[in-house]
């Protein structure tokens, strides 16, 4: 658990002057003194632009100055001094009707990234934005505010995605996503993978600097530079505001609180977490409350979309108990039923439950990292499940789903990544009871690239369908999920690609699965 964040901050050097220096890059502190733009060799906006965490009156904007994003020191080819970055927000993409202008300081402490938070915008409206440093002007981004708190919008359109291992294929799915008519995008984790990139399914030879595993800040910055070198990813970021969280690979596979995958010294692992979280913040459109404090970051948060929907973003890594029974999968792990085991931590769990009681939204959307529903791998009498997702934390899952039911959540829908497969299934109060009530729905989205080309149906998929009667749909291709929500119906369109190991794949809708207002469970 994150029990002593103050001592951690002191241990990892975040405090006093260092914290003030980091605040320069958040846009929260606009220093009055001028920081002139240095002469730069090349385009400082190679990593693109983005916006995120939209509210009814504003968004956070993002860019990072990096004329040399693959510079081995991780500094992006920038000098070790602060630089003033100007931004504009306009009602039109030609910037004839600018409604906000401002500037923030890009500090070397945050790799010259900036996160200006823009307020005072009109609700439920599209805006365009751009940055300028010296004579260089960034690409134009498009963003959108959410409806006013008391409004009941006609509908919400968004996509959710996860799991984009660069070495496993091309990011073509994002090019298709960028062409969709969406209000926002939700990214559910595994934005990058920590593994070294040497051999890959693209048939592309990478520079030796990418061959090593990602362990420290400079290397994490390089990895983000590699991933953001993909034009489709930059296009999707520039097209819509994103709501982002992390899963495990932004740090290390299957980590759990202070426990690393390979049980390394906690102090060493927490330093790695510190570096990973800082690099994540430097490359994502996150607000000031998500600025890391050493190895800790406040990532769970709630974003309303009028009275139509609430997005409750979970953090299922930072506060969890270690996976039971040595991780992996098991058919006889008793510890997974322990009533004291937690995936969320007590504080986050209580926050989620209070949100169930207080929310006036018609649709309660949980942004979740690893599948909540049971994934039995044995069609027979045994129940063989994975220990890393909610199947390893059964009592807390049962409590969460029961509380959603008893606290009157009208429509609980969980959106999930991690698995590199598409599922649509019912959420049950207790999967051990065949007569247990359905209390919600879950849509598990496949990966952008992770796992390579994939297939429509696999042997594992046939096993899952036979072993899990609550599973109504399975697919194992790459892509994303497009969602349309109105007052009466939720529709998930599973958008899939036939291949990712070659560029320019077409996209199709493999299936559309519905949840009806007031009727828990999915309808295929």
Short mmCIF file of C-alpha atoms in Angstrom, two decimals:
data_model
loop_
_atom_site.label_atom_id
_atom_site.label_comp_id
_atom_site.label_asym_id
_atom_site.label_seq_id
_atom_site.Cartn_x
_atom_site.Cartn_y
_atom_site.Cartn_z
CA UNK A 1 0.00 0.00 0.00
CA UNK A 2 1.01 3.61 -0.43
CA UNK A 3 1.36 4.12 3.30
CA UNK A 4 3.96 6.84 3.66
CA UNK A 5 4.08 9.08 0.61
CA UNK A 6 5.91 11.86 2.50
CA UNK A 7 8.88 9.68 3.28
CA UNK A 8 8.84 8.35 -0.26
CA UNK A 9 8.92 11.87 -1.67
CA UNK A 10 11.91 12.65 0.52
CA UNK A 11 13.59 9.40 -0.48
CA UNK A 12 13.21 10.06 -4.20
CA UNK A 13 13.95 13.79 -4.14
CA UNK A 14 10.55 15.35 -4.85
CA UNK A 15 10.09 18.37 -2.61
CA UNK A 16 11.06 21.99 -2.06
CA UNK A 17 12.91 23.50 -5.01
CA UNK A 18 12.59 20.32 -7.07
CA UNK A 19 8.79 20.33 -6.75
CA UNK A 20 8.66 24.02 -7.68
CA UNK A 21 10.77 23.34 -10.76
CA UNK A 22 8.44 20.53 -11.80
CA UNK A 23 5.45 22.84 -11.44
CA UNK A 24 6.85 25.02 -14.21
CA UNK A 25 5.92 22.41 -16.77
CA UNK A 26 2.36 21.88 -15.51
CA UNK A 27 1.14 25.28 -16.60
CA UNK A 28 0.02 25.92 -13.03
CA UNK A 29 2.73 28.50 -12.45
CA UNK A 30 3.27 31.01 -15.25
CA UNK A 31 6.51 32.74 -14.33
CA UNK A 32 6.63 36.44 -15.16
CA UNK A 33 10.22 36.47 -16.34
CA UNK A 34 10.77 35.71 -20.00
CA UNK A 35 12.33 32.44 -21.09
CA UNK A 36 13.33 33.08 -24.68
CA UNK A 37 13.17 30.23 -27.17
CA UNK A 38 16.65 28.94 -28.01
CA UNK A 39 17.78 28.26 -31.56
CA UNK A 40 16.65 24.69 -32.19
CA UNK A 41 17.87 22.30 -34.84
CA UNK A 42 14.69 20.83 -36.22
CA UNK A 43 10.99 20.76 -35.40
CA UNK A 44 10.38 20.94 -31.63
CA UNK A 45 6.89 19.35 -32.04
CA UNK A 46 7.94 15.92 -33.29
CA UNK A 47 5.84 14.19 -30.59
CA UNK A 48 2.64 15.97 -31.58
CA UNK A 49 -0.04 17.62 -29.46
CA UNK A 50 -2.84 16.31 -27.29
CA UNK A 51 -5.65 17.29 -24.94
CA UNK A 52 -7.26 15.43 -22.09
CA UNK A 53 -9.53 15.13 -19.06
CA UNK A 54 -12.26 17.36 -20.53
CA UNK A 55 -14.70 19.19 -18.27
CA UNK A 56 -17.68 21.38 -19.08
CA UNK A 57 -15.51 24.52 -19.07
CA UNK A 58 -12.08 23.37 -20.18
CA UNK A 59 -9.39 20.81 -20.92
CA UNK A 60 -5.71 20.24 -20.28
CA UNK A 61 -3.47 20.68 -23.34
CA UNK A 62 -0.16 18.91 -23.89
CA UNK A 63 2.98 18.94 -25.94
CA UNK A 64 6.65 18.18 -25.35
CA UNK A 65 9.48 20.00 -27.08
CA UNK A 66 11.76 17.34 -28.58
CA UNK A 67 13.52 18.20 -31.85
CA UNK A 68 15.59 15.02 -31.36
CA UNK A 69 13.21 12.56 -29.65
CA UNK A 70 15.69 9.67 -29.92
CA UNK A 71 18.59 11.49 -28.25
CA UNK A 72 20.09 8.86 -25.97
CA UNK A 73 20.15 11.10 -22.89
CA UNK A 74 16.35 11.33 -23.04
CA UNK A 75 16.39 15.13 -23.22
CA UNK A 76 15.00 15.32 -26.74
CA UNK A 77 17.73 17.55 -28.11
CA UNK A 78 16.72 20.43 -25.85
CA UNK A 79 19.11 22.62 -23.81
CA UNK A 80 19.09 22.37 -20.03
CA UNK A 81 17.13 25.58 -19.50
CA UNK A 82 13.46 26.56 -19.32
CA UNK A 83 11.65 27.73 -22.45
CA UNK A 84 8.41 29.69 -22.73
CA UNK A 85 5.73 28.01 -24.84
CA UNK A 86 2.70 29.93 -26.10
CA UNK A 87 -0.70 28.38 -26.84
CA UNK A 88 -3.95 29.43 -28.51
CA UNK A 89 -7.47 28.00 -28.34
CA UNK A 90 -9.90 28.89 -31.10
CA UNK A 91 -13.46 28.34 -32.24
CA UNK A 92 -12.20 27.56 -35.74
CA UNK A 93 -9.28 25.57 -37.08
CA UNK A 94 -7.82 28.59 -38.93
CA UNK A 95 -7.59 30.53 -35.64
CA UNK A 96 -9.62 33.50 -36.78
CA UNK A 97 -11.72 33.37 -33.58
CA UNK A 98 -9.20 32.82 -30.80
CA UNK A 99 -10.87 32.65 -27.38
CA UNK A 100 -7.85 31.88 -25.16
CA UNK A 101 -4.17 32.76 -25.37
CA UNK A 102 -1.53 32.06 -22.80
CA UNK A 103 1.96 30.77 -22.14
CA UNK A 104 3.60 28.27 -19.86
CA UNK A 105 7.21 27.39 -19.13
CA UNK A 106 8.65 24.12 -20.40
CA UNK A 107 11.24 23.05 -17.84
CA UNK A 108 14.11 20.58 -18.36
CA UNK A 109 13.01 18.85 -15.13
CA UNK A 110 9.95 17.58 -17.02
CA UNK A 111 11.71 17.05 -20.36
CA UNK A 112 10.26 20.33 -21.66
CA UNK A 113 6.70 19.02 -21.57
CA UNK A 114 3.83 21.41 -20.81
CA UNK A 115 0.32 20.81 -19.48
CA UNK A 116 -1.60 24.12 -19.52
CA UNK A 117 -5.09 23.82 -18.08
CA UNK A 118 -7.55 25.98 -20.01
CA UNK A 119 -10.72 27.18 -18.27
CA UNK A 120 -13.68 29.39 -19.14
CA UNK A 121 -14.71 27.57 -22.32
CA UNK A 122 -18.31 26.91 -23.32
CA UNK A 123 -19.75 23.48 -22.49
CA UNK A 124 -20.31 20.76 -25.10
CA UNK A 125 -18.35 22.56 -27.80
CA UNK A 126 -15.49 21.80 -30.18
CA UNK A 127 -12.30 23.90 -30.08
CA UNK A 128 -8.97 23.89 -31.89
CA UNK A 129 -5.60 24.53 -30.28
CA UNK A 130 -1.92 24.91 -31.15
CA UNK A 131 1.42 25.78 -29.56
CA UNK A 132 4.24 28.10 -30.58
CA UNK A 133 7.86 28.35 -29.50
CA UNK A 134 10.09 30.84 -31.27
CA UNK A 135 9.07 30.74 -34.92
CA UNK A 136 7.92 27.09 -34.77
CA UNK A 137 4.19 26.35 -34.73
CA UNK A 138 2.81 22.97 -33.71
CA UNK A 139 0.28 20.83 -35.57
CA UNK A 140 -3.32 21.83 -34.84
CA UNK A 141 -5.26 19.79 -32.33
CA UNK A 142 -9.01 19.49 -31.91
CA UNK A 143 -10.69 19.05 -28.54
CA UNK A 144 -14.13 19.20 -27.01
CA UNK A 145 -15.63 20.17 -23.68
CA UNK A 146 -18.26 18.03 -21.94
CA UNK A 147 -21.89 19.06 -21.32
CA UNK A 148 -22.76 21.27 -18.36
CA UNK A 149 -23.30 19.36 -15.06
CA UNK A 150 -27.09 19.62 -15.09
CA UNK A 151 -27.55 18.92 -18.80
CA UNK A 152 -28.85 15.66 -20.22
CA UNK A 153 -27.14 15.36 -23.60
CA UNK A 154 -28.75 13.34 -26.36
CA UNK A 155 -25.78 11.00 -26.70
CA UNK A 156 -22.11 10.34 -26.04
CA UNK A 157 -19.73 8.84 -28.60
CA UNK A 158 -16.31 7.59 -27.56
CA UNK A 159 -13.75 4.89 -28.26
CA UNK A 160 -11.63 2.92 -25.83
CA UNK A 161 -8.31 1.23 -26.48
CA UNK A 162 -5.32 -0.36 -24.75
CA UNK A 163 -2.18 -2.43 -25.23
CA UNK A 164 -0.01 -1.10 -28.03
CA UNK A 165 3.28 -2.99 -28.15
CA UNK A 166 5.31 -1.19 -30.83
CA UNK A 167 7.24 -4.31 -31.75
CA UNK A 168 4.07 -6.30 -32.46
CA UNK A 169 2.71 -4.26 -35.34
CA UNK A 170 1.66 -0.99 -36.90
CA UNK A 171 -0.66 1.46 -35.16
CA UNK A 172 -3.10 1.51 -38.08
CA UNK A 173 -6.09 1.24 -35.75
CA UNK A 174 -5.42 4.78 -34.53
CA UNK A 175 -5.60 6.14 -38.08
CA UNK A 176 -9.09 4.70 -38.37
CA UNK A 177 -9.99 5.96 -34.90
CA UNK A 178 -8.86 9.48 -35.85
CA UNK A 179 -11.44 9.43 -38.67
CA UNK A 180 -14.35 8.50 -36.37
CA UNK A 181 -16.94 10.98 -35.10
CA UNK A 182 -16.12 10.89 -31.38
CA UNK A 183 -16.46 13.12 -28.33
CA UNK A 184 -13.45 11.60 -26.55
CA UNK A 185 -11.13 8.60 -26.26
CA UNK A 186 -10.43 6.48 -23.16
CA UNK A 187 -7.06 4.70 -22.93
CA UNK A 188 -7.07 1.90 -20.38
CA UNK A 189 -3.38 1.17 -20.04
CA UNK A 190 -0.30 -0.46 -21.53
CA UNK A 191 0.32 2.66 -23.59
CA UNK A 192 3.83 1.33 -23.93
CA UNK A 193 5.73 -1.83 -23.00
CA UNK A 194 8.89 -1.80 -20.96
CA UNK A 195 10.58 -4.55 -22.95
CA UNK A 196 13.60 -3.92 -25.13
CA UNK A 197 12.74 -3.60 -28.81
CA UNK A 198 15.19 -5.67 -30.85
CA UNK A 199 13.36 -8.30 -32.87
CA UNK A 200 9.85 -7.38 -33.95
CA UNK A 201 6.94 -8.44 -36.12
CA UNK A 202 7.26 -5.34 -38.29
CA UNK A 203 10.48 -6.59 -39.88
CA UNK A 204 12.11 -3.29 -38.89
CA UNK A 205 15.59 -3.07 -37.41
CA UNK A 206 15.72 -0.70 -34.45
CA UNK A 207 18.63 1.33 -33.14
CA UNK A 208 20.63 -0.51 -30.42
CA UNK A 209 19.59 2.14 -27.88
CA UNK A 210 16.12 0.51 -27.88
CA UNK A 211 17.38 -3.04 -27.36
CA UNK A 212 17.65 -2.87 -23.57
CA UNK A 213 14.75 -3.15 -21.13
CA UNK A 214 13.31 0.16 -19.96
CA UNK A 215 14.55 0.77 -16.42
CA UNK A 216 15.36 4.46 -15.85
CA UNK A 217 14.00 7.89 -16.74
CA UNK A 218 16.12 8.48 -19.86
CA UNK A 219 15.16 5.06 -21.25
CA UNK A 220 11.44 5.54 -20.51
CA UNK A 221 11.59 8.86 -22.35
CA UNK A 222 13.17 7.12 -25.33
CA UNK A 223 10.45 4.46 -25.31
CA UNK A 224 7.72 7.10 -25.35
CA UNK A 225 9.57 8.81 -28.20
CA UNK A 226 9.55 5.56 -30.16
CA UNK A 227 5.83 5.00 -29.62
CA UNK A 228 4.90 8.60 -30.42
CA UNK A 229 6.92 8.41 -33.64
CA UNK A 230 3.84 6.61 -34.99
CA UNK A 231 1.82 9.14 -37.00
CA UNK A 232 -1.55 7.37 -36.41
CA UNK A 233 -1.11 7.68 -32.64
CA UNK A 234 -0.33 11.38 -32.96
CA UNK A 235 -3.38 11.83 -35.21
CA UNK A 236 -5.72 10.20 -32.68
CA UNK A 237 -4.28 12.35 -29.88
CA UNK A 238 -4.73 15.50 -31.97
CA UNK A 239 -8.30 14.58 -32.89
CA UNK A 240 -9.99 14.15 -29.52
CA UNK A 241 -9.48 14.71 -25.78
CA UNK A 242 -8.20 11.56 -24.08
CA UNK A 243 -8.92 10.20 -20.62
CA UNK A 244 -5.91 8.07 -19.67
CA UNK A 245 -4.82 5.68 -16.97
CA UNK A 246 -2.05 3.06 -16.76
CA UNK A 247 -1.88 -0.68 -16.28
CA UNK A 248 1.32 -2.61 -15.61
CA UNK A 249 3.63 -2.27 -18.63
CA UNK A 250 4.09 1.47 -18.23
CA UNK A 251 6.29 0.33 -15.33
CA UNK A 252 6.84 -3.44 -15.40
CA UNK A 253 4.79 -6.54 -16.13
CA UNK A 254 2.34 -7.56 -13.37
CA UNK A 255 3.72 -5.29 -10.66
CA UNK A 256 1.65 -4.93 -7.50
CA UNK A 257 2.14 -1.88 -5.26
CA UNK A 258 5.76 -2.15 -4.02
CA UNK A 259 6.21 -5.70 -5.32
CA UNK A 260 7.97 -6.08 -8.66
CA UNK A 261 7.54 -8.99 -11.03
CA UNK A 262 10.90 -10.46 -10.02
CA UNK A 263 10.79 -9.48 -6.34
CA UNK A 264 13.65 -7.01 -6.60
CA UNK A 265 14.57 -4.76 -3.69
CA UNK A 266 11.57 -2.45 -3.00
CA UNK A 267 13.79 0.64 -2.93
CA UNK A 268 15.14 -0.18 -6.39
CA UNK A 269 11.66 -0.89 -7.71
CA UNK A 270 10.21 2.32 -6.25
CA UNK A 271 12.93 4.29 -8.01
CA UNK A 272 11.90 2.60 -11.24
CA UNK A 273 8.28 3.48 -10.51
CA UNK A 274 9.28 7.08 -9.86
CA UNK A 275 10.98 7.29 -13.25
CA UNK A 276 8.15 5.50 -15.05
CA UNK A 277 5.43 7.73 -13.58
CA UNK A 278 7.38 10.88 -14.36
CA UNK A 279 7.87 9.79 -17.98
CA UNK A 280 4.16 8.94 -18.24
CA UNK A 281 3.21 12.41 -17.02
CA UNK A 282 5.71 14.00 -19.41
CA UNK A 283 4.03 12.30 -22.37
CA UNK A 284 0.32 12.41 -21.50
CA UNK A 285 -2.39 15.10 -21.33
CA UNK A 286 -2.81 14.88 -17.56
CA UNK A 287 -3.80 17.61 -15.11
CA UNK A 288 -1.80 18.92 -12.17
CA UNK A 289 -3.41 16.51 -9.62
CA UNK A 290 -1.83 13.70 -11.68
CA UNK A 291 1.69 15.14 -11.30
CA UNK A 292 3.60 12.29 -9.60
CA UNK A 293 5.08 12.70 -6.15
CA UNK A 294 8.02 10.35 -6.25
CA UNK A 295 6.74 6.79 -6.78
CA UNK A 296 3.12 7.81 -6.05
CA UNK A 297 0.53 9.30 -8.37
CA UNK A 298 -3.17 10.10 -7.90
CA UNK A 299 -4.65 8.45 -10.97
CA UNK A 300 -8.15 7.36 -9.92
CA UNK A 301 -10.61 10.13 -10.64
CA UNK A 302 -14.14 10.79 -11.87
CA UNK A 303 -15.18 12.76 -14.95
CA UNK A 304 -18.89 13.45 -15.56
CA UNK A 305 -20.53 13.76 -18.95
CA UNK A 306 -23.55 15.83 -17.95
CA UNK A 307 -26.18 13.63 -16.35
CA UNK A 308 -25.86 11.02 -19.05
CA UNK A 309 -22.71 9.27 -17.81
CA UNK A 310 -19.93 9.29 -15.24
CA UNK A 311 -16.45 8.00 -16.10
CA UNK A 312 -14.92 6.52 -12.94
CA UNK A 313 -11.30 5.75 -13.73
CA UNK A 314 -9.77 3.06 -11.52
CA UNK A 315 -6.18 2.36 -10.49
CA UNK A 316 -5.80 -1.40 -10.07
CA UNK A 317 -2.00 -1.47 -9.71
CA UNK A 318 -0.80 1.03 -7.14
CA UNK A 319 -2.71 -0.12 -4.05
CA UNK A 320 -3.25 -3.84 -4.60
CA UNK A 321 -2.08 -6.83 -2.60
CA UNK A 322 0.37 -9.08 -4.39
CA UNK A 323 -1.24 -11.64 -6.68
CA UNK A 324 -2.22 -14.81 -4.79
CA UNK A 325 -0.67 -18.23 -5.23
CA UNK A 326 2.37 -16.99 -7.13
CA UNK A 327 0.42 -15.24 -9.91
CA UNK A 328 -0.22 -17.19 -13.13
CA UNK A 329 -3.42 -19.23 -13.10
CA UNK A 330 -4.83 -21.77 -10.69
CA UNK A 331 -7.79 -24.08 -10.15
CA UNK A 332 -7.22 -24.55 -6.41
CA UNK A 333 -6.01 -21.21 -5.04
CA UNK A 334 -7.89 -20.65 -1.78
CA UNK A 335 -6.18 -17.33 -1.09
CA UNK A 336 -8.02 -15.63 -3.93
CA UNK A 337 -11.20 -15.78 -1.81
CA UNK A 338 -9.61 -14.11 1.23
CA UNK A 339 -11.98 -11.37 2.41
CA UNK A 340 -9.05 -9.07 3.30
CA UNK A 341 -7.49 -9.16 -0.16
CA UNK A 342 -7.74 -5.93 -2.12
CA UNK A 343 -7.17 -4.83 -5.69
CA UNK A 344 -8.24 -1.21 -5.15
CA UNK A 345 -7.08 -0.46 -1.62
CA UNK A 346 -9.55 0.59 1.07
CA UNK A 347 -9.46 4.31 0.30
CA UNK A 348 -10.09 3.94 -3.43
CA UNK A 349 -12.77 1.28 -2.86
CA UNK A 350 -14.66 3.53 -0.46
CA UNK A 351 -14.38 6.40 -2.94
CA UNK A 352 -15.87 4.23 -5.69
CA UNK A 353 -18.74 3.09 -3.47
CA UNK A 354 -19.56 6.64 -2.35
CA UNK A 355 -19.61 7.60 -6.01
CA UNK A 356 -22.21 4.89 -6.66
CA UNK A 357 -24.46 6.47 -4.02
CA UNK A 358 -23.98 10.08 -5.08
CA UNK A 359 -23.99 9.81 -8.85
CA UNK A 360 -27.04 11.05 -10.73
CA UNK A 361 -25.76 9.73 -14.04
CA UNK A 362 -27.85 7.31 -16.05
CA UNK A 363 -24.76 5.28 -17.04
CA UNK A 364 -21.97 4.51 -14.57
CA UNK A 365 -18.80 3.70 -16.57
CA UNK A 366 -15.85 2.12 -14.76
CA UNK A 367 -12.52 2.51 -16.59
CA UNK A 368 -10.82 -0.70 -15.49
CA UNK A 369 -7.48 -2.27 -16.36
CA UNK A 370 -7.82 -6.08 -16.10
CA UNK A 371 -11.05 -8.09 -16.61
CA UNK A 372 -13.57 -7.92 -13.79
CA UNK A 373 -15.74 -10.81 -14.96
CA UNK A 374 -14.70 -14.40 -14.30
CA UNK A 375 -12.52 -16.03 -16.98
CA UNK A 376 -12.71 -19.77 -16.38
CA UNK A 377 -10.28 -21.75 -18.53
CA UNK A 378 -11.83 -25.16 -17.77
CA UNK A 379 -15.15 -26.15 -19.39
CA UNK A 380 -15.42 -28.99 -16.85
CA UNK A 381 -16.18 -28.90 -13.14
CA UNK A 382 -12.99 -27.09 -12.11
CA UNK A 383 -12.66 -23.29 -12.13
CA UNK A 384 -9.22 -22.41 -13.45
CA UNK A 385 -8.66 -18.65 -13.50
CA UNK A 386 -5.89 -16.06 -13.81
CA UNK A 387 -4.61 -14.53 -10.55
CA UNK A 388 -3.67 -11.05 -11.81
CA UNK A 389 -7.16 -9.66 -12.67
CA UNK A 390 -10.23 -9.51 -10.42
CA UNK A 391 -10.44 -13.34 -10.34
CA UNK A 392 -7.54 -13.18 -7.87
CA UNK A 393 -9.52 -10.80 -5.62
CA UNK A 394 -12.95 -12.42 -5.51
CA UNK A 395 -14.32 -11.00 -2.25
CA UNK A 396 -13.64 -7.41 -3.28
CA UNK A 397 -15.19 -8.00 -6.70
CA UNK A 398 -18.29 -9.50 -5.12
CA UNK A 399 -18.58 -6.60 -2.71
CA UNK A 400 -18.17 -3.98 -5.45
CA UNK A 401 -20.81 -5.56 -7.67
CA UNK A 402 -23.23 -6.15 -4.79
CA UNK A 403 -22.85 -2.55 -3.62
CA UNK A 404 -23.52 -1.25 -7.13
CA UNK A 405 -26.76 -3.22 -7.07
CA UNK A 406 -27.89 -2.28 -3.55
CA UNK A 407 -26.90 1.39 -3.94
CA UNK A 408 -29.14 1.73 -6.95
CA UNK A 409 -26.69 2.13 -9.81
CA UNK A 410 -29.01 2.26 -12.78
CA UNK A 411 -26.62 0.98 -15.44
CA UNK A 412 -23.17 -0.31 -14.48
CA UNK A 413 -20.88 -0.81 -17.48
CA UNK A 414 -17.22 -1.72 -17.06
CA UNK A 415 -14.77 -1.05 -19.92
CA UNK A 416 -11.53 -2.99 -19.75
CA UNK A 417 -8.27 -3.61 -21.60
CA UNK A 418 -5.28 -5.90 -20.88
CA UNK A 419 -6.40 -9.18 -22.43
CA UNK A 420 -5.70 -8.57 -26.19
CA UNK A 421 -9.12 -10.05 -26.93
CA UNK A 422 -12.66 -8.74 -27.34
CA UNK A 423 -15.34 -9.92 -24.91
CA UNK A 424 -18.88 -8.93 -24.10
CA UNK A 425 -20.26 -10.54 -20.95
CA UNK A 426 -22.53 -10.20 -17.93
CA UNK A 427 -21.25 -9.22 -14.50
CA UNK A 428 -22.64 -11.48 -11.74
CA UNK A 429 -22.96 -10.85 -8.01
CA UNK A 430 -21.23 -14.19 -7.34
CA UNK A 431 -19.83 -16.39 -10.11
CA UNK A 432 -19.74 -19.38 -7.74
CA UNK A 433 -23.55 -19.35 -7.67
CA UNK A 434 -25.14 -20.42 -10.99
CA UNK A 435 -28.34 -18.59 -9.99
CA UNK A 436 -26.55 -15.34 -9.13
CA UNK A 437 -28.14 -12.14 -10.41
CA UNK A 438 -26.67 -10.14 -13.28
CA UNK A 439 -25.84 -6.67 -11.96
CA UNK A 440 -23.87 -5.10 -14.79
CA UNK A 441 -22.09 -5.49 -18.11
CA UNK A 442 -18.44 -5.57 -19.12
CA UNK A 443 -16.82 -4.93 -22.46
CA UNK A 444 -13.21 -6.08 -22.72
CA UNK A 445 -11.45 -4.43 -25.64
CA UNK A 446 -8.69 -6.00 -27.66
CA UNK A 447 -5.21 -4.56 -28.20
CA UNK A 448 -4.08 -1.99 -30.74
CA UNK A 449 -1.15 -4.26 -31.70
CA UNK A 450 -0.13 -6.49 -28.79
CA UNK A 451 -0.14 -10.14 -29.80
CA UNK A 452 0.32 -9.52 -33.51
CA UNK A 453 -2.27 -10.15 -36.19
CA UNK A 454 -4.68 -12.29 -34.17
CA UNK A 455 -7.70 -14.23 -35.45
CA UNK A 456 -11.45 -14.04 -35.28
CA UNK A 457 -11.79 -17.23 -33.24
CA UNK A 458 -9.09 -19.23 -31.46
CA UNK A 459 -8.98 -22.48 -29.51
CA UNK A 460 -8.80 -20.44 -26.32
CA UNK A 461 -11.86 -18.48 -27.39
CA UNK A 462 -13.83 -21.69 -27.91
CA UNK A 463 -12.77 -22.83 -24.43
CA UNK A 464 -13.79 -19.51 -22.87
CA UNK A 465 -17.24 -19.61 -24.51
CA UNK A 466 -17.77 -23.19 -23.32
CA UNK A 467 -16.57 -22.49 -19.76
CA UNK A 468 -18.19 -19.08 -19.17
CA UNK A 469 -21.94 -18.96 -19.83
CA UNK A 470 -21.94 -15.24 -19.00
CA UNK A 471 -19.67 -14.60 -22.02
CA UNK A 472 -21.77 -13.65 -25.04
CA UNK A 473 -19.09 -12.64 -27.53
CA UNK A 474 -15.41 -13.41 -28.20
CA UNK A 475 -12.96 -12.22 -30.83
CA UNK A 476 -9.16 -12.14 -30.95
CA UNK A 477 -8.32 -9.62 -33.67
CA UNK A 478 -6.68 -6.23 -33.11
CA UNK A 479 -8.52 -2.90 -32.97
CA UNK A 480 -10.61 -0.84 -30.55
CA UNK A 481 -14.18 -0.47 -29.31
CA UNK A 482 -16.42 2.37 -30.48
CA UNK A 483 -19.26 3.21 -28.10
CA UNK A 484 -22.48 5.14 -28.64
CA UNK A 485 -24.53 5.89 -25.52
CA UNK A 486 -27.92 7.57 -25.31
CA UNK A 487 -30.65 7.64 -22.70
CA UNK A 488 -32.08 4.30 -23.79
CA UNK A 489 -29.20 2.20 -25.07
CA UNK A 490 -25.47 1.52 -25.00
CA UNK A 491 -23.95 0.11 -28.21
CA UNK A 492 -20.40 -1.25 -28.39
CA UNK A 493 -19.04 -1.70 -31.91
CA UNK A 494 -16.01 -3.99 -31.97
CA UNK A 495 -13.81 -2.44 -34.68
CA UNK A 496 -11.19 -4.93 -35.90
CA UNK A 497 -8.30 -5.19 -38.37
CA UNK A 498 -7.34 -8.30 -40.38
CA UNK A 499 -3.62 -7.69 -39.73
CA UNK A 500 -1.17 -5.31 -38.02
CA UNK A 501 2.20 -6.74 -39.06
CA UNK A 502 1.79 -4.88 -42.36
CA UNK A 503 0.65 -1.26 -42.68
CA UNK A 504 -2.64 0.09 -44.09
CA UNK A 505 -5.05 -2.58 -42.91
CA UNK A 506 -8.77 -1.88 -43.49
CA UNK A 507 -11.19 -1.85 -40.59
CA UNK A 508 -14.61 -3.45 -40.12
CA UNK A 509 -17.18 -3.76 -37.35
CA UNK A 510 -17.01 -7.39 -36.24
CA UNK A 511 -20.04 -7.16 -33.93
CA UNK A 512 -22.30 -4.65 -32.23
CA UNK A 513 -23.41 -5.50 -28.70
CA UNK A 514 -26.12 -3.63 -26.80
CA UNK A 515 -27.04 -2.85 -23.20
CA UNK A 516 -30.58 -1.57 -22.68
CA UNK A 517 -31.25 1.11 -20.08
CA UNK A 518 -32.38 -0.48 -16.83
CA UNK A 519 -31.61 -4.04 -17.96
CA UNK A 520 -28.22 -5.29 -16.70
CA UNK A 521 -26.30 -7.58 -19.02
CA UNK A 522 -25.29 -7.58 -22.67
CA UNK A 523 -27.46 -8.38 -25.67
CA UNK A 524 -25.75 -9.71 -28.78
#
